[in-house]
Coordinates of C-alpha atoms and ligand atoms in Angstrom, one line a residue:
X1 CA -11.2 1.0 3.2
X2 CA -9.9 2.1 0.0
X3 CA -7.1 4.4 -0.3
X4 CA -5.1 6.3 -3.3
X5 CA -2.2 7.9 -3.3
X6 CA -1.4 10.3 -5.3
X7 CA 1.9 11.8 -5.9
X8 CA 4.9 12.9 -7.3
X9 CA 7.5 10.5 -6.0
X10 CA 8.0 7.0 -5.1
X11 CA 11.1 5.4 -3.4
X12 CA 13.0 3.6 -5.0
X13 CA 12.2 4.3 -8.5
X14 CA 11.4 8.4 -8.7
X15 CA 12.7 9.8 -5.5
X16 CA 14.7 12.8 -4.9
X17 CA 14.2 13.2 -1.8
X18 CA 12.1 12.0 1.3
X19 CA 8.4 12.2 0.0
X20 CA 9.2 9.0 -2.1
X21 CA 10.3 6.8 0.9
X22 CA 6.8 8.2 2.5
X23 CA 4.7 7.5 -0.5
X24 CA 6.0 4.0 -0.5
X25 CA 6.1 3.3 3.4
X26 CA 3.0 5.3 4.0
X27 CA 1.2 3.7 1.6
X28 CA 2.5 0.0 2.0
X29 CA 2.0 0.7 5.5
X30 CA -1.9 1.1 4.9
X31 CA -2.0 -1.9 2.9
X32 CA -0.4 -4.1 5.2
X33 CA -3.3 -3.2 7.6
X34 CA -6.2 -5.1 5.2
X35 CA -6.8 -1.6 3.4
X36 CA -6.9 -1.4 -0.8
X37 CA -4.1 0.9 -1.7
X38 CA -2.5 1.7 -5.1
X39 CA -0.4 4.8 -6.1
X40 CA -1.1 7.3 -8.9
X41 CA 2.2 8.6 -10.0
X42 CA 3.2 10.5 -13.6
X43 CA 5.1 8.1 -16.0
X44 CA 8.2 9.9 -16.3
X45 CA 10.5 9.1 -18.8
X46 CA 13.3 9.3 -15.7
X47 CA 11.9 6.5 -13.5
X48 CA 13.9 3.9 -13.4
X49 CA 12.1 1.1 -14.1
X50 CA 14.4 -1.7 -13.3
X51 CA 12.4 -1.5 -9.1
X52 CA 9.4 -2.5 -11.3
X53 CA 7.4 -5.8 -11.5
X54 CA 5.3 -6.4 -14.7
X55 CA 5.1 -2.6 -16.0
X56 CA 2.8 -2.8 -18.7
X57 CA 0.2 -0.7 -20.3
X58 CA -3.1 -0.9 -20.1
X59 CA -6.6 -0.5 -22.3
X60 CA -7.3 2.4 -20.1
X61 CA -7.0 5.5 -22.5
X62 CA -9.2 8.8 -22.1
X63 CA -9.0 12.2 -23.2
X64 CA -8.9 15.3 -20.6
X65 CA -8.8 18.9 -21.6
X66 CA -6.0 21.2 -20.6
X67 CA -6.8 24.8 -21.7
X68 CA -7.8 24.3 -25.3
X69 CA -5.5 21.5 -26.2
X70 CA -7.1 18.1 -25.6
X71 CA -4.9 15.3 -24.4
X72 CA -5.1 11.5 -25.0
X73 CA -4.0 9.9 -21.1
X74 CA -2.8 6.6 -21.2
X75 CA -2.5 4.1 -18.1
X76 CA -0.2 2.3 -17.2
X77 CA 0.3 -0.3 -14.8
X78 CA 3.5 -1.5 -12.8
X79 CA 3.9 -4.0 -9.1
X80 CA 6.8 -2.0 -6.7
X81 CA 7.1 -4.3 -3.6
X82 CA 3.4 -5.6 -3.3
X83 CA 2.3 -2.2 -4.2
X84 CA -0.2 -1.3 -6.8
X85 CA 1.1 1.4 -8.9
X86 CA -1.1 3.4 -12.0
X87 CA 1.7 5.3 -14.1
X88 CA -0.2 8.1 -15.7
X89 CA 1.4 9.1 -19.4
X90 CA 0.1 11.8 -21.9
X91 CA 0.4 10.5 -25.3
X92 CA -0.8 13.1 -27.3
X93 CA -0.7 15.9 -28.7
X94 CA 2.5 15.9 -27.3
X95 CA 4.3 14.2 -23.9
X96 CA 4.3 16.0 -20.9
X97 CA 6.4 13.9 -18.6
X98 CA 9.9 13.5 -20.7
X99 CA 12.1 15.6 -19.0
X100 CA 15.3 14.3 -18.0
X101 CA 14.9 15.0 -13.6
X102 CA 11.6 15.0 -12.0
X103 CA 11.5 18.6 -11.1
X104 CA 13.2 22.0 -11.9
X105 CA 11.9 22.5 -15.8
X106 CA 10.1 25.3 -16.7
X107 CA 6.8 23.9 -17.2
X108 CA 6.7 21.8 -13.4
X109 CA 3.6 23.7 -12.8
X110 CA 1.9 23.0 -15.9
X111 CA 3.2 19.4 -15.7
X112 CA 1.7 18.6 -12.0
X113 CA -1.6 20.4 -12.4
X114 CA -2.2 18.7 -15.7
X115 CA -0.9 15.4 -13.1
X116 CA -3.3 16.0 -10.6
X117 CA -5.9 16.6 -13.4
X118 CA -5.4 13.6 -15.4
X119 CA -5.3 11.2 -12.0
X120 CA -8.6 12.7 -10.8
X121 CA -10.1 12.0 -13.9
X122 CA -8.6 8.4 -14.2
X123 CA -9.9 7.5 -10.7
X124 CA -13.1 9.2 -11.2
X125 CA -14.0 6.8 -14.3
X126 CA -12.5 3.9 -12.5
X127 CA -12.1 4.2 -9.1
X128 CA -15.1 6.0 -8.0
X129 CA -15.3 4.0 -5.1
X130 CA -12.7 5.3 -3.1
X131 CA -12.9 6.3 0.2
X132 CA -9.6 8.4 0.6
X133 CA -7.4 10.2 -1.9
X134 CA -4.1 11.6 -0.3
X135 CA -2.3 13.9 -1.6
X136 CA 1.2 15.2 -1.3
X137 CA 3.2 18.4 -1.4
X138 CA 2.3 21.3 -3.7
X139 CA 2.6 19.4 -7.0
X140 CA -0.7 17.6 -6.0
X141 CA -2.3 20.3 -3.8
X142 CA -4.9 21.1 -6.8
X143 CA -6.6 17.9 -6.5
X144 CA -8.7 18.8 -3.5
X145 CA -10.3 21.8 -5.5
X146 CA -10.5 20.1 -8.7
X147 CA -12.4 17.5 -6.6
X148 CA -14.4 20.2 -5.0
X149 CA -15.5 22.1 -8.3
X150 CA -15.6 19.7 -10.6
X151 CA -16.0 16.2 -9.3
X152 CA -18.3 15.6 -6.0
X153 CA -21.2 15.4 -8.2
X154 CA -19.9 12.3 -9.4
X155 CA -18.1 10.4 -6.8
X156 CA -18.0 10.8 -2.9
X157 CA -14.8 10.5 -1.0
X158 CA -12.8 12.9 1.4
X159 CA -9.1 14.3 0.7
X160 CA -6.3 14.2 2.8
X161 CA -2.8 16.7 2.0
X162 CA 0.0 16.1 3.7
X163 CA 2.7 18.8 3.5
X164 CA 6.1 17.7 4.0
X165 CA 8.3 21.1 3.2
X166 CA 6.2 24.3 3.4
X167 CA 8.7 26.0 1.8
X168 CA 8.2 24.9 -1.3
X169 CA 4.6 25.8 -2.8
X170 CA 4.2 25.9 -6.1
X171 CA 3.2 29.7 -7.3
X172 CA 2.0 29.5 -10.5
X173 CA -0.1 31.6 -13.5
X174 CA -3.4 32.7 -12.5
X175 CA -4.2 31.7 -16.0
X176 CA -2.9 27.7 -14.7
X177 CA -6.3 27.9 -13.0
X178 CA -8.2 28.4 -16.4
X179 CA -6.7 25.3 -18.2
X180 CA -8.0 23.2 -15.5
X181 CA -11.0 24.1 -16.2
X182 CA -11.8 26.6 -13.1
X183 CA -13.1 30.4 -13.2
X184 CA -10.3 32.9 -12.3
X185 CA -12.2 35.4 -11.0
X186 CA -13.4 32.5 -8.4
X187 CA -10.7 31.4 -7.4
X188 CA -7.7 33.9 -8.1
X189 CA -9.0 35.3 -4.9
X190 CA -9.1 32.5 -2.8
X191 CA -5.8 30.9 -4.1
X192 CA -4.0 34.1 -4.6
X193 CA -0.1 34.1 -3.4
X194 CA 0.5 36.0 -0.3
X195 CA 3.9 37.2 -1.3
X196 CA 2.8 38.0 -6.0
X197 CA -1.2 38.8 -5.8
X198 CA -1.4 38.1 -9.4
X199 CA -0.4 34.4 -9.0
X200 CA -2.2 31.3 -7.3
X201 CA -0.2 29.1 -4.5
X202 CA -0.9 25.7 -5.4
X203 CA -0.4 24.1 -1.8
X204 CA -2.7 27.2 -0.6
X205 CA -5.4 26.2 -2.3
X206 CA -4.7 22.3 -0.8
X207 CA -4.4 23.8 2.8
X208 CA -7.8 25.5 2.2
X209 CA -10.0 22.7 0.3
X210 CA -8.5 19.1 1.6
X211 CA -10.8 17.5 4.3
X212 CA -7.5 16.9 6.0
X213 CA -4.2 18.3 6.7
X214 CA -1.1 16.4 8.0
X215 CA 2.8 17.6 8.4
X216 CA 5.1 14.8 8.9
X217 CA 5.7 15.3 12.2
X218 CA 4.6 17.0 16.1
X219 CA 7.1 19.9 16.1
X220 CA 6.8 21.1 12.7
X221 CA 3.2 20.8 13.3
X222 CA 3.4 23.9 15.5
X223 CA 6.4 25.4 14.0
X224 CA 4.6 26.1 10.4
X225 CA 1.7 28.5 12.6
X226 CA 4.6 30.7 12.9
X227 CA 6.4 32.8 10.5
X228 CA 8.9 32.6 8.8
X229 CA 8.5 28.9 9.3
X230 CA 4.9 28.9 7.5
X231 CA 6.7 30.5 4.7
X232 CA 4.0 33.1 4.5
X233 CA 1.3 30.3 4.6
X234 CA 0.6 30.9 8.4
X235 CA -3.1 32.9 8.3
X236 CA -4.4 29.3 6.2
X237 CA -2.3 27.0 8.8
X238 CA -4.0 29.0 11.5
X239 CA -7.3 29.5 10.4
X240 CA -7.4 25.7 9.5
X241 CA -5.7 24.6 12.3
X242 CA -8.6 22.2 13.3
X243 CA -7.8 20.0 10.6
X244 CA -4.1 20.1 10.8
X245 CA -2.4 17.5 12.6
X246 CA 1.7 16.4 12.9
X247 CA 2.1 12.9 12.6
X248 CA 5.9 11.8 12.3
X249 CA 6.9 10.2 9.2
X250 CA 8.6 6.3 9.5
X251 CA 10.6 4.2 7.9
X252 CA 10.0 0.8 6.1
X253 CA 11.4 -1.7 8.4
X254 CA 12.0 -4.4 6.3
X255 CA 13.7 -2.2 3.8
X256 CA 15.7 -0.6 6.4
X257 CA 17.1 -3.4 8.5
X258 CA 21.4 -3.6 9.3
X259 CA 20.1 -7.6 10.0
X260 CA 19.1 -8.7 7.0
X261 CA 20.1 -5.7 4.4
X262 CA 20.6 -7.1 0.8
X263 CA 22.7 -4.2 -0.1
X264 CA 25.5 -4.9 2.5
X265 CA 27.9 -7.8 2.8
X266 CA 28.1 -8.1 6.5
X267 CA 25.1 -8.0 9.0
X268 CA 24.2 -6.4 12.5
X269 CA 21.6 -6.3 15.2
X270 CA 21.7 -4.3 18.5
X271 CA 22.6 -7.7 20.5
X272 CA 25.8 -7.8 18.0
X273 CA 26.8 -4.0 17.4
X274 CA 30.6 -4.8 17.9
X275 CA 29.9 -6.3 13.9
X276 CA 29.2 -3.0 12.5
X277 CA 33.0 -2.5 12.4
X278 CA 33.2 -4.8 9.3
X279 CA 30.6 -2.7 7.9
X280 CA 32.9 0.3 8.3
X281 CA 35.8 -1.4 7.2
X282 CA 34.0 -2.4 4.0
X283 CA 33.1 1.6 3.7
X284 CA 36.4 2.5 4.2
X285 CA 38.0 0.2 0.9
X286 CA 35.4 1.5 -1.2
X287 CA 35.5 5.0 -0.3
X288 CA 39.2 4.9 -0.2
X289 CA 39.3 6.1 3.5
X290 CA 42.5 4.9 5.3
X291 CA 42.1 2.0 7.4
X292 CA 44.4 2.0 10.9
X293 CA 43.2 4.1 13.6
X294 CA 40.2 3.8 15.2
X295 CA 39.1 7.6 13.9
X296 CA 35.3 8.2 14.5
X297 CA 33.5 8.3 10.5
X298 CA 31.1 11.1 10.0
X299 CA 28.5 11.1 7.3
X300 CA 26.2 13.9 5.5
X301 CA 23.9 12.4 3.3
X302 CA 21.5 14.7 1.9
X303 CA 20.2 17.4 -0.7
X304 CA 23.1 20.1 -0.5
X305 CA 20.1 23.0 0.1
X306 CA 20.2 26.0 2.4
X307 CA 17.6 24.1 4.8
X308 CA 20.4 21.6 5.4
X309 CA 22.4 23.9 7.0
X310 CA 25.4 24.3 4.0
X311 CA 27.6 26.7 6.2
X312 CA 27.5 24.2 8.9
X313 CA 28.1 21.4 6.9
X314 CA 30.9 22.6 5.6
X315 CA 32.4 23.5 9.1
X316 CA 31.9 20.3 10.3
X317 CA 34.4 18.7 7.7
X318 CA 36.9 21.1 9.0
X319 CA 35.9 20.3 12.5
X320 CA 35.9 16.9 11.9
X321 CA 38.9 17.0 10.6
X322 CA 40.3 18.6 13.4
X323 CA 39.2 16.2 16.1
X324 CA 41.2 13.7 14.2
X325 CA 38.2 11.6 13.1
X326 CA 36.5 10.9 9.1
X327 CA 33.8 12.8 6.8
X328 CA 31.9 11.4 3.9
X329 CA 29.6 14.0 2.5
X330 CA 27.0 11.8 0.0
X331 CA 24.9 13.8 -2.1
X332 CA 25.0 17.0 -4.6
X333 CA 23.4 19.8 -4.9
X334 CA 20.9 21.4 -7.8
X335 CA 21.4 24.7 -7.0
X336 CA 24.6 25.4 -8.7
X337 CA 26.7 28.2 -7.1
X338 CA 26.4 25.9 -3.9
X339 CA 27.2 22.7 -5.5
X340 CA 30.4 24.6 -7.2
X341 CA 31.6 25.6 -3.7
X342 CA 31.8 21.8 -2.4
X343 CA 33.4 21.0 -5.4
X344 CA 36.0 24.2 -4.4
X345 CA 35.9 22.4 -1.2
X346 CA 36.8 19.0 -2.4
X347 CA 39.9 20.5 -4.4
X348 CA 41.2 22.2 -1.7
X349 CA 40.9 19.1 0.5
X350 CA 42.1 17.2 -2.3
X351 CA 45.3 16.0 -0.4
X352 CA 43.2 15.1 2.7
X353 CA 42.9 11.1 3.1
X354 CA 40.4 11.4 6.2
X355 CA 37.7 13.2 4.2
X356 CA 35.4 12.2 1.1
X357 CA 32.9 14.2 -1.3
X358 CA 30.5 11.8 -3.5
X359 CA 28.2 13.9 -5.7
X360 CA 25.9 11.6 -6.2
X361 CA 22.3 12.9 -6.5
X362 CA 20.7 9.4 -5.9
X363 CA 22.5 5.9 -5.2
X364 CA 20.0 4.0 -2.8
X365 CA 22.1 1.1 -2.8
X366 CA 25.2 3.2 -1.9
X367 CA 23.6 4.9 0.8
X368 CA 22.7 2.0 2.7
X369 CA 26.5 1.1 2.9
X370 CA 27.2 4.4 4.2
X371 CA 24.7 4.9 7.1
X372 CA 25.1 1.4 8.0
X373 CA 29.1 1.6 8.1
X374 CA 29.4 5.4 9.7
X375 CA 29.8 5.8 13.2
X376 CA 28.1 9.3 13.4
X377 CA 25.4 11.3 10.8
X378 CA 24.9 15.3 11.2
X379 CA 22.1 16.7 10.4
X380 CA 22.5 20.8 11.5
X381 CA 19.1 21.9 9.6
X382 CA 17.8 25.4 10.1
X383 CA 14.4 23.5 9.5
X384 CA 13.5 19.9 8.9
X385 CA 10.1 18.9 8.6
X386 CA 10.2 15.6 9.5
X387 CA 14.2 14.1 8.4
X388 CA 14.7 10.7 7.3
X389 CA 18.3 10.4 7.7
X390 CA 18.7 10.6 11.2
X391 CA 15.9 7.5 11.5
X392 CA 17.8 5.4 9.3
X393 CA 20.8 6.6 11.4
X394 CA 19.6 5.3 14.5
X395 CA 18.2 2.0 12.9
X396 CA 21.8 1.3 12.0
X397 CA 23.4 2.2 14.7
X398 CA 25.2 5.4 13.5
X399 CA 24.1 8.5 15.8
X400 CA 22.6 11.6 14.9
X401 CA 23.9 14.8 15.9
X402 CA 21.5 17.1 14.8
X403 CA 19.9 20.9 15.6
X404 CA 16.3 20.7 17.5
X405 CA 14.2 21.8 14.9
X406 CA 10.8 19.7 13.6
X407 CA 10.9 15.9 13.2
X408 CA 14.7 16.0 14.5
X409 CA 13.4 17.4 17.8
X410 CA 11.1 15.0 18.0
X411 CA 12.9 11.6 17.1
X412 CA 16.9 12.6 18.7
X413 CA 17.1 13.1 22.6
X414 CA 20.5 14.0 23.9
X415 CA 22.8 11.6 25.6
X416 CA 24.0 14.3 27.9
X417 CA 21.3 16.4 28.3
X418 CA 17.9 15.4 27.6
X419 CA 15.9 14.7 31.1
X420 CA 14.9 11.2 30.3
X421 CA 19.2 10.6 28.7
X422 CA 19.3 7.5 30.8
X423 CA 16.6 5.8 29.3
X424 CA 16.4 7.0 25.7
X425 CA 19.6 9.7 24.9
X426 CA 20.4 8.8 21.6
X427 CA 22.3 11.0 20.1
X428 CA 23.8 14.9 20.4
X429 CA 21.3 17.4 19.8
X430 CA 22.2 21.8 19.6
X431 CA 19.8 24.7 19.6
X432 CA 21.0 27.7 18.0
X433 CA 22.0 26.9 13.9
X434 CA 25.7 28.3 15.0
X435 CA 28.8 26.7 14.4
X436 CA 29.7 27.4 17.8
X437 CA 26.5 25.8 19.0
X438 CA 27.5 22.9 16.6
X439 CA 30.8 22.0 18.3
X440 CA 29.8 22.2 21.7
X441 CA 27.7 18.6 20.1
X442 CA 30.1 17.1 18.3
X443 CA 33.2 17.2 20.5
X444 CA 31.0 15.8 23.0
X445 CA 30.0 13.2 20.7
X446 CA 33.9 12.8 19.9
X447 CA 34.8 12.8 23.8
X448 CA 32.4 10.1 24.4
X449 CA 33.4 8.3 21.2
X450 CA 36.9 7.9 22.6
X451 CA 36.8 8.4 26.4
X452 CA 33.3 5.9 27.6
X453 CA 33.1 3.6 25.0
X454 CA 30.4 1.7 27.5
X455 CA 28.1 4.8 27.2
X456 CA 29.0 4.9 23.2
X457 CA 27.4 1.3 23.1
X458 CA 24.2 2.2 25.1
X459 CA 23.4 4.8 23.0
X460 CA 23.9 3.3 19.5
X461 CA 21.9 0.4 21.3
X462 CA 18.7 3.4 22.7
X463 CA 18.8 4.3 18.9
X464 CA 18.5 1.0 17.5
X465 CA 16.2 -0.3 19.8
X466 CA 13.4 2.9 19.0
X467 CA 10.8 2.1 17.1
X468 CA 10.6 4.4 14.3
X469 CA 8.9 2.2 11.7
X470 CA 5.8 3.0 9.7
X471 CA 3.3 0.8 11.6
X472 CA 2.9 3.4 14.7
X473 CA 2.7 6.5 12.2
X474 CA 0.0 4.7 9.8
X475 CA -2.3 3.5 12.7
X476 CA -2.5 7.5 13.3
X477 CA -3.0 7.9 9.3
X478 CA -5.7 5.3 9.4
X479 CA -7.7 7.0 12.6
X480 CA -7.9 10.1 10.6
X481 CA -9.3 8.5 7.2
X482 CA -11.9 6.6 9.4
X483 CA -12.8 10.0 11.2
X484 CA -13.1 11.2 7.9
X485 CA -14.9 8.8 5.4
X486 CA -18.5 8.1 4.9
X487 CA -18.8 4.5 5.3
X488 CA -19.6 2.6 1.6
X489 CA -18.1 -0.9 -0.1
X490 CA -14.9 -0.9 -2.0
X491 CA -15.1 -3.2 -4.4
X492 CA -11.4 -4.4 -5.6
X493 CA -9.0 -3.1 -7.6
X494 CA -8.8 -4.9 -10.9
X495 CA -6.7 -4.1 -13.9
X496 CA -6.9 -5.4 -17.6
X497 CA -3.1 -5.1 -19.0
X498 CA -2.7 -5.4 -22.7
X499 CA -0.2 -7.8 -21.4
X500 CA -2.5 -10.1 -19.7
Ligands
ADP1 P1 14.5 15.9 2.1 O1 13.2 15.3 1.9 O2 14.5 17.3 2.6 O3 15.5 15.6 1.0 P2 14.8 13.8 4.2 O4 15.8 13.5 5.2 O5 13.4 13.8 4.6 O6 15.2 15.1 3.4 O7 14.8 12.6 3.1 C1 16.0 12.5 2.3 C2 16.0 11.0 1.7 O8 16.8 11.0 0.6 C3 16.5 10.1 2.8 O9 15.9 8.8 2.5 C4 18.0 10.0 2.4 O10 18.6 8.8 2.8 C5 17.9 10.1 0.9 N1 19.1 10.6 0.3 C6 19.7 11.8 0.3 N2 20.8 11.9 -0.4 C7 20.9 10.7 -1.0 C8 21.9 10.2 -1.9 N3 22.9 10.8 -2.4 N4 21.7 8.9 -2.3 C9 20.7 8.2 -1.8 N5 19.7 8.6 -1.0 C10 19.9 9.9 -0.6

């Protein structure tokens, strides 16, 4: 089977948030079952292109129409891993993809519809023999129309959109629709944003024309049906319900491994947990957290949005604080009056040693360090789709207390109160997105931290022992391409660099 990928971020080398790490486990994933796979992504002036093998650019140079203007598209070629990677690049008139960050410019709609253009067109002329193209969030949700209007005549294969945050969904122009090359008065209608009827919803018009629909996991499966959670997308999740399915997202096992991590000094594996403490230690010089007593280390590591949870966050450093253990928040935010108020926060906790504030956007290497040397990672979402953290949490030993909504619902049973604890509790878990609700978890977390350290150990171990890697979630990606694709030959895929 042949699959492409198609999207806007890739882990390690354009990520901002967890759609890279599943464009790169997903899709390595496929691959390692016998499938051809390569990734279409925009060639961004941003990525950073130290992750890649052999970029180079190839012979491969067409010319696509957007609106009247008519664009030279130049491909590009690059290994990540043992991944096959086509870096799509407008060269002229003018460059589309030089912004400085991958999203939040004025022209992101433009920019990803001209994208998802450009890479139908490129694997129309050279990859017609494709059995699967999967697309991703609403900067790609065009492709299944444009494939649908403009394309079928010329190549068969079936489409597969997976959403990973409803809430965001790209609402765009009507008159985006026109320099694509579609009729307004068409589409407009079918498209049309339920909240501004004079604009088109880009992941709307995915939901409606992909052959397949996927959200990354079970619970937000039937969570998105409902409003507000469908974000005012819930008639299309309903009426297309019978090809919508929730398949939890993983995590790359090999990358993600305390055992054999290249980005930490010391190593771990659930038969040894007692040498996480070195780990911790190591954390603990570089973050400048004092050393001593044995105080419990919390982490936060994520995009400081309202999903998150920000008023909960910020309680739990206080809270934290005043159950006498550590906090690390990792991350920053791009919404600026929120990122101004951690950075209140941080003054005013200034002459606190026991808590830390790193506002870094993006530092993979970094972030290994600090799940793998934290005792404890919150996650208090109001909504997570799927949540990547709190599986890398568990793979190193670090438990999640998090709030039972989507994917955390599904991947963190409670230690104390899940009917099966015994056998898989591995972590705290809260209902209600309340601080009050919030504590109740963590000062158990705290009690059982410090007062059964033999139950502490059986957890962490639960945790480490689940199997939360990409090979489960990708056999159930795979059973839905086969379902879906009209047996033909791929034949492989082959690339002249101007290098070679
Ligand atoms: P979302 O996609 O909503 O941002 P996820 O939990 O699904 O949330 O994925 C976030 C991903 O980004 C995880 O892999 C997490 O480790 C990573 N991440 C978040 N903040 C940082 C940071 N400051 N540095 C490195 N990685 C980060």
């Amino acid at each position: 089977m042949k699959v492409i990928y198609v999207s806007s971020e890739i882990s390690p080398a354009a990520k901002v948030g967890g759609l890279a790490d599943v464009t790169l486990g997903l899709s390595r994933a496929i691959q390692g079952m016998g499938n051809q796979v390569a990734v279409v992504l925009p060639k961004y002036s941003c990525l950073k292109t130290k992750y890649f093998d052999h970029l180079s650019p190839t012979e491969t140079v067409f010319k696509i129409f957007f609106g009247k203007i008519e664009y030279q598209v130049q491909i590009w070629t690059a290994k990540l891993y043992d991944l096959t990677l086509y870096l799509i690049d407008a060269i002229s008139p003018k460059p589309f993809f030089d912004n400085l960050k991958i999203y939040g410019h004025h022209n992101d709609n433009l920019k990803f519809a001209f994208f998802s253009l450009a890479a139908l067109e490129f694997i129309a002329r050279y990859h017609s023999d494709v059995d699967i193209i999967h697309v991703n969030e609403w900067h790609t949700s065009l492709l299944p129309l444009l494939y649908q209007e403009k394309y079928k005549s010329q190549f068969e294969c079936k489409t597969v959109l997976t959403l990973h945050n409803v809430s965001y969904q790209g609402v765009a122009k009507a008159s985006l629709l026109k320099k694509v090359g579609l009729d307004i008065d068409r589409y407009l209608p079918i498209c049309r944003d339920p909240k501004d009827a004079s604009k088109i919803n880009l992941l709307k018009s995915g939901i409606i024309f992909a052959d397949f629909i996927t959200t990354v996991s079970p619970r937000y499966h039937d969570e998105i049906k409902r409003a507000p959670n469908g974000h005012g997308l819930e008639p299309e999740l309903n009426q297309y319900q019978h090809k919508l399915k929730g398949i939890l997202n993983g995590i790359d096992y090999e990358i993600w491994n305390p055992a054999t991590d290249t980005a930490l000094k010391d190593h771990f594996d659930v038969g040894h947990v007692e040498d996480k403490k070195a780990v911790k230690e190591r954390l603990r010089d570089l973050t400048h957290l004092p050393h001593g007593k044995d105080k419990p280390l919390v982490i936060c590591i994520c995009r400081l949005v309202p999903q998150k949870g920000i008023s909960i966050i910020k309680h739990a450093i206080f809270q934290t604080l005043r159950l006498k253990g550590q906090f690390l928040l990792f991350g920053s935010s791009p919404i600026t009056k929120i990122q101004k108020s951690f950075e209140r926060l941080k003054t005013q906790l200034a002459n606190c040693p026991d808590v830390k504030f790193i506002f870094e956007s993006y530092n993979e290497e970094f972030s290994h360090q600090i799940f793998a040397g934290a005792d404890m990672l919150i996650a208090p979402s109001l909504f997570e789709p799927c949540g990547l953290t709190q599986l890398i949490a568990l793979r190193y030993g670090t438990v999640p207390i998090v709030r039972e909504t989507g994917g955390l619902a599904d991947t963190v049973f409670d230690a104390q109160n899940h009917p099966m604890a015994n056998d898989c509790g591995n972590g705290f878990t809260f209902q209600e997105p309340t601080t009050k609700a919030f504590d109740e978890a963590i000062e158990r977390a705290f009690e059982m931290y410090h007062l059964n350290p033999k139950q502490w150990h059986e957890i962490i171990q639960h945790g480490m022992l689940m199997n939360y890697s990409w090979q489960n979630s990708a056999k159930k990606y795979f059973d839905i391409y086969s379902k879906l694709i009209i047996k033909k030959e791929a034949s492989p895929i082959e690339y002249q660099t101007k290098a070679s």
